[in-house]
PDB file of C-alpha atoms in Angstrom:
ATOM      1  CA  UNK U 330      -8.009  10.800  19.266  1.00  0.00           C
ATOM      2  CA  UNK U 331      -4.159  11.136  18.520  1.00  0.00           C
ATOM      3  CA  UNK U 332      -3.085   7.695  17.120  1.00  0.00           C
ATOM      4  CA  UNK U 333       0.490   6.803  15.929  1.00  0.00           C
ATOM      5  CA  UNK U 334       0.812   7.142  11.969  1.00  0.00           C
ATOM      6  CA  UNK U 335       1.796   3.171  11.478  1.00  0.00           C
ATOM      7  CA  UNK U 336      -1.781   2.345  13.274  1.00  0.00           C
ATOM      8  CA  UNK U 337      -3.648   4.420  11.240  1.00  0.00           C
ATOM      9  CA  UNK U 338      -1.825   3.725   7.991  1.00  0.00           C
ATOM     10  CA  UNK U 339      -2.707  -0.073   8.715  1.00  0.00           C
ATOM     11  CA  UNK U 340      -6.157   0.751   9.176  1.00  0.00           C
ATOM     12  CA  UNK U 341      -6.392   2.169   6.027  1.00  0.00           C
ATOM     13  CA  UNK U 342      -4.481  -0.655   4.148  1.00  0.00           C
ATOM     14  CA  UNK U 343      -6.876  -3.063   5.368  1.00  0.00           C
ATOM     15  CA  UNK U 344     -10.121  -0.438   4.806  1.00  0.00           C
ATOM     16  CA  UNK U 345      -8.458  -0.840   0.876  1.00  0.00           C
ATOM     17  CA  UNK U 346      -7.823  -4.436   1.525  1.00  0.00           C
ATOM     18  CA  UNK U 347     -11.615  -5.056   2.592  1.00  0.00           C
ATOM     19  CA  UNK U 348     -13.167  -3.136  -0.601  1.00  0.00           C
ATOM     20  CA  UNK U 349     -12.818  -6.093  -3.023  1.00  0.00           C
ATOM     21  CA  UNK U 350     -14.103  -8.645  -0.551  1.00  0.00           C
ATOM     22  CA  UNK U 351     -18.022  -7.210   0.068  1.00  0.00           C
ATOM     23  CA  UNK U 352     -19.484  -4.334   1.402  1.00  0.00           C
ATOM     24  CA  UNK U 353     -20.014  -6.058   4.453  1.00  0.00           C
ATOM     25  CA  UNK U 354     -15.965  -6.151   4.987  1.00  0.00           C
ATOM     26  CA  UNK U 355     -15.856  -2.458   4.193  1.00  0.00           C
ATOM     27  CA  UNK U 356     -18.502  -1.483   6.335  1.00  0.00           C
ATOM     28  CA  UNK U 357     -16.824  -3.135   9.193  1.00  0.00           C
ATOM     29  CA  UNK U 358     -14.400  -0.096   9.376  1.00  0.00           C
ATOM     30  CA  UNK U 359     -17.679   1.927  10.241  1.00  0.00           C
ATOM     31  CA  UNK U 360     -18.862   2.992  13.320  1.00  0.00           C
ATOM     32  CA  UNK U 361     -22.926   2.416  13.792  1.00  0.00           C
ATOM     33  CA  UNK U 362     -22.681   6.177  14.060  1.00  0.00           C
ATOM     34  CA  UNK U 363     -20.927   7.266  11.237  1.00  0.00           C
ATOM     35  CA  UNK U 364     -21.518  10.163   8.968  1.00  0.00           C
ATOM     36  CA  UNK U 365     -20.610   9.606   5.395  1.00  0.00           C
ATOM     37  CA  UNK U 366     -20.837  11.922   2.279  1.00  0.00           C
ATOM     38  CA  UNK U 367     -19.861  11.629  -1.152  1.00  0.00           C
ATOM     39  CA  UNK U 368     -19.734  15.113  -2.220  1.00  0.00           C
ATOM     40  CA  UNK U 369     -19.259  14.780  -5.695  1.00  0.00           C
ATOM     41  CA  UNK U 370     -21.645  12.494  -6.226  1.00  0.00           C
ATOM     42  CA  UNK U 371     -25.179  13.618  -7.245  1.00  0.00           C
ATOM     43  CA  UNK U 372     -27.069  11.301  -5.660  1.00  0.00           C
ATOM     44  CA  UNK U 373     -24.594  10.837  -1.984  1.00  0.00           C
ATOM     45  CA  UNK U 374     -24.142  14.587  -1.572  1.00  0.00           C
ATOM     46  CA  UNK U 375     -26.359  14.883   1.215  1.00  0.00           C
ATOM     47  CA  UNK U 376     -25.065  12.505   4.799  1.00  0.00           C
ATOM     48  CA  UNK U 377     -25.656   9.025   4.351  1.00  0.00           C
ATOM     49  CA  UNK U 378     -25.972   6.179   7.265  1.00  0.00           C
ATOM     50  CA  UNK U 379     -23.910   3.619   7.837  1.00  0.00           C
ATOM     51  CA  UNK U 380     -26.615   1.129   6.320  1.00  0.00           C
ATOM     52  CA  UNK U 381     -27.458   3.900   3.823  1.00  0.00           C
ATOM     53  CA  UNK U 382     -23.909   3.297   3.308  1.00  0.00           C
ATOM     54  CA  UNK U 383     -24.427  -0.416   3.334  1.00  0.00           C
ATOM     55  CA  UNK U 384     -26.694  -0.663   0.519  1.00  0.00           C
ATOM     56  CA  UNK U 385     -24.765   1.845  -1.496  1.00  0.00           C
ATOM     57  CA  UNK U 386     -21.987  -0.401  -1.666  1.00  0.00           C
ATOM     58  CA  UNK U 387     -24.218  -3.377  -2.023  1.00  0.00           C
ATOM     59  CA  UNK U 388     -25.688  -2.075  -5.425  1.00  0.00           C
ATOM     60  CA  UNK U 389     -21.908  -0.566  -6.768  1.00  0.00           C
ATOM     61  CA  UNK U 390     -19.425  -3.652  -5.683  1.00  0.00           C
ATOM     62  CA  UNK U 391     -21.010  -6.631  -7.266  1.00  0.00           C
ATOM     63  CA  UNK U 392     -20.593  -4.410 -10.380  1.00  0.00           C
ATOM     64  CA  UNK U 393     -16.558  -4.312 -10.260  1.00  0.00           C
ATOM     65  CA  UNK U 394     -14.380  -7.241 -10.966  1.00  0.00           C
ATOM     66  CA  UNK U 395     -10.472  -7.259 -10.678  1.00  0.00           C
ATOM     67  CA  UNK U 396     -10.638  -4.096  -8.331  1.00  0.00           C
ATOM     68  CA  UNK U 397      -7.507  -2.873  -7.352  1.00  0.00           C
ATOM     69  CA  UNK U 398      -6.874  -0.038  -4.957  1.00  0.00           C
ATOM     70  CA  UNK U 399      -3.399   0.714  -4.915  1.00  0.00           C
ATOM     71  CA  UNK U 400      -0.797   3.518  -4.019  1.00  0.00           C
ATOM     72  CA  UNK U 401      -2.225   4.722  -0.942  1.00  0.00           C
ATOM     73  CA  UNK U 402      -0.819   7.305   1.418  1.00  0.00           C
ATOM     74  CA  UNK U 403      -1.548   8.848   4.587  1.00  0.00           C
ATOM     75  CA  UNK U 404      -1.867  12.547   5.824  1.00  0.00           C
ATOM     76  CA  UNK U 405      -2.170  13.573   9.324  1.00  0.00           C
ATOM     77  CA  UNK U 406      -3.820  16.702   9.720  1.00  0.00           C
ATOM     78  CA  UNK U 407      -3.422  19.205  12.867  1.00  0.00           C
ATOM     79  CA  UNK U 408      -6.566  18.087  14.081  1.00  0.00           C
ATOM     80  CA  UNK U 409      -6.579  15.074  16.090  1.00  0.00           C
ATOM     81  CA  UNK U 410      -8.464  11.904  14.981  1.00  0.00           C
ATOM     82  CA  UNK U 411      -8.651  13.387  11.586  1.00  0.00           C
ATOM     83  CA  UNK U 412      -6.775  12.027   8.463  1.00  0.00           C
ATOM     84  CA  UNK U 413      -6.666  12.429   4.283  1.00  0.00           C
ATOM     85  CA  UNK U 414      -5.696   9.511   2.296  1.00  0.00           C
ATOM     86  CA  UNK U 415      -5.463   9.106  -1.376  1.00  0.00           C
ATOM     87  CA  UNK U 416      -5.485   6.240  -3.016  1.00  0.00           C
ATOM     88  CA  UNK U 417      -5.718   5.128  -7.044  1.00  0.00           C
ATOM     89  CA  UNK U 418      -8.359   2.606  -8.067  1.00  0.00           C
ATOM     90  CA  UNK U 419      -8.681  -0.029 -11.237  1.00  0.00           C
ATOM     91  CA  UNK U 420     -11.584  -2.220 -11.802  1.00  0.00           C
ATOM     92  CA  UNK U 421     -13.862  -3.865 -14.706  1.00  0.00           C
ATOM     93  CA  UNK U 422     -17.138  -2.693 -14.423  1.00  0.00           C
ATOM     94  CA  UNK U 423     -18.887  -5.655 -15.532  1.00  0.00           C
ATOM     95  CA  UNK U 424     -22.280  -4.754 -17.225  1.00  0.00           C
ATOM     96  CA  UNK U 425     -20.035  -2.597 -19.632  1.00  0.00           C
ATOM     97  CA  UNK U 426     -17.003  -4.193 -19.780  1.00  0.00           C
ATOM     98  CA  UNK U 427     -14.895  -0.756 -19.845  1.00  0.00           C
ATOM     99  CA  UNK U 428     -12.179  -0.131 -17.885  1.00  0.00           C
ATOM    100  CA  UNK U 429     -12.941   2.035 -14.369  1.00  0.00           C
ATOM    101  CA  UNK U 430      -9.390   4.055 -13.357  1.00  0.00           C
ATOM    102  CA  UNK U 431     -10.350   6.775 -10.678  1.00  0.00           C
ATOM    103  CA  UNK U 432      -7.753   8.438  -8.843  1.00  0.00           C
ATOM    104  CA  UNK U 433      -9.796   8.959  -4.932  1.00  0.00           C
ATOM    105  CA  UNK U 434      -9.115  11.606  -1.934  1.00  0.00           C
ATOM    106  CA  UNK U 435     -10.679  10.150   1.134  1.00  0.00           C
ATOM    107  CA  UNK U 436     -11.460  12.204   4.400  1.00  0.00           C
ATOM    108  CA  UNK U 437     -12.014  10.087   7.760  1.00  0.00           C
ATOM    109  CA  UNK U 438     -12.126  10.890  11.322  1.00  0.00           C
ATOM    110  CA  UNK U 439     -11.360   7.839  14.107  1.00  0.00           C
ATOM    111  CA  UNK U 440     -12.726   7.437  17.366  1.00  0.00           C
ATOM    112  CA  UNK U 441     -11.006   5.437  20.476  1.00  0.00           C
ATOM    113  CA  UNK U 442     -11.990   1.918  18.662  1.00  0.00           C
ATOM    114  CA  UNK U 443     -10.409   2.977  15.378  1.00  0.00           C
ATOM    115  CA  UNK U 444     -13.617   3.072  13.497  1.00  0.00           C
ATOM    116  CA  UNK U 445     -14.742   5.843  10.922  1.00  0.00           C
ATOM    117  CA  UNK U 446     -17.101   7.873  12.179  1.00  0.00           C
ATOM    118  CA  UNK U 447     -17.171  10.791   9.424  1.00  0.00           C
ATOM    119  CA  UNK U 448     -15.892  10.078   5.892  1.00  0.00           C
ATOM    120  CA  UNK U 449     -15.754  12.042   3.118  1.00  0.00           C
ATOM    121  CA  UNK U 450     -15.006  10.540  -0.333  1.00  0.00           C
ATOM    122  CA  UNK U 451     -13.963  12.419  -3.494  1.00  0.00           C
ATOM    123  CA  UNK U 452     -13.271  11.420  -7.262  1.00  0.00           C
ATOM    124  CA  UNK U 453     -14.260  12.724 -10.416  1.00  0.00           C
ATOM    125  CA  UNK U 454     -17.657  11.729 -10.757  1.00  0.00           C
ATOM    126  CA  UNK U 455     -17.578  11.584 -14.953  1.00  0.00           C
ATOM    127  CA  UNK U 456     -15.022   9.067 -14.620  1.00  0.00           C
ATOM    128  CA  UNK U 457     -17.449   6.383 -13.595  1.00  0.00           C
ATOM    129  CA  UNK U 458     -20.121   8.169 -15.438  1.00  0.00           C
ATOM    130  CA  UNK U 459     -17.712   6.645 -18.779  1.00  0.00           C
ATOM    131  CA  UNK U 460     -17.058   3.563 -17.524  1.00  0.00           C
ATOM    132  CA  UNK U 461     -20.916   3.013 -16.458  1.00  0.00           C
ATOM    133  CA  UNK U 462     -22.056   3.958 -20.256  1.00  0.00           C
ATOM    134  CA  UNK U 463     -24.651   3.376 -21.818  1.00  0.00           C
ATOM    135  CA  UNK U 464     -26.067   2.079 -18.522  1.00  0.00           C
ATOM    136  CA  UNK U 465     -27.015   5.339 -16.755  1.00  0.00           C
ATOM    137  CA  UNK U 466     -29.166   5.962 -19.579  1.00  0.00           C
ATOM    138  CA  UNK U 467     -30.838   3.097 -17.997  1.00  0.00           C
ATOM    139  CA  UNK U 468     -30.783   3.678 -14.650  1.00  0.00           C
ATOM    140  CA  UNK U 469     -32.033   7.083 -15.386  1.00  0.00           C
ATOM    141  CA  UNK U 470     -34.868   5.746 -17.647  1.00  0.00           C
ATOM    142  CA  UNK U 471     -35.783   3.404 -14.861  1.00  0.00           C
ATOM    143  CA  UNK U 472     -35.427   6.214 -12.536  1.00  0.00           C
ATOM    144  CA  UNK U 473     -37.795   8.549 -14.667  1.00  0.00           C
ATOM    145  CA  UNK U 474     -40.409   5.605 -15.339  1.00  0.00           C
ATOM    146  CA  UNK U 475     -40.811   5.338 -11.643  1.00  0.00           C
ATOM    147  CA  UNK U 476     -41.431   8.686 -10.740  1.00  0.00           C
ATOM    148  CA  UNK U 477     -43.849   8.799 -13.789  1.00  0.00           C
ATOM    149  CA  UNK U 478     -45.842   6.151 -11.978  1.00  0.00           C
ATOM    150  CA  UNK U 479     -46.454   7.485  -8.513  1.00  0.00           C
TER     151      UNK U 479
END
């Protein structure tokens, strides 16, 4: 699909807009169909579902506080329906308290309704890995006690 650059650019300003309010706002943007990978993260490498996706977002979000995406732009690419963005985030991650700055590159593809439905996210994964410590030495030890028990 070949959409003009203002429609897209205000789908993605209110895809930004939505993250703060709830993963259910954010997954509104997603087709029932969509693909979605976050390839520099461990544990999302591999496709996820859109409710895969749902529950990802359901166990990060809650976990932020004063998140602020901001200084977003838009680039078309020469194949239709297919766009990059970039965009730089701020939040509190609340169990630690630290400071979460991550600077994101975001694939997406659109179909005639405007929805995602492939998405491709990239940041630096050690730059939540700081702002999440010392608690993915718990998650992990969680993690590790129940694979231990099965």
């Amino acid at each position: 699909m070949d959409f003009p650059k203002q429609k897209i650019e205000e789908v993605l300003s209110k895809m930004i807009a939505s993250f703060d309010k709830g993963p259910e706002s954010l997954i509104a943007f997603f087709a029932e169909d969509a693909s979605i990978q976050l390839p520099f993260s461990k544990r999302h490498s591999a496709e996820m579902t859109r409710n895969q996706y749902l529950n990802h977002l359901s166990r990060i979000l809650p976990m932020m506080k004063s998140f602020q995406l901001h200084d977003h732009k838009l680039y078309a690419t020469d194949e239709l329906g297919n766009y990059w963005a970039t965009a730089d985030l701020e939040c509190i991650v609340i169990p630690t308290g630290k400071t979460y700055r991550q600077n994101y590159i975001f694939r997406f593809c659109l179909n005639e309704e405007l929805k995602i439905t492939q998405y491709y996210e990239y940041g630096n994964p050690l730059k939540m890995a700081e702002a999440m410590r010392p608690l993915w030495k718990l998650f992990l030890n969680i993690f590790l006690a129940k694979i231990s028990a099965k």
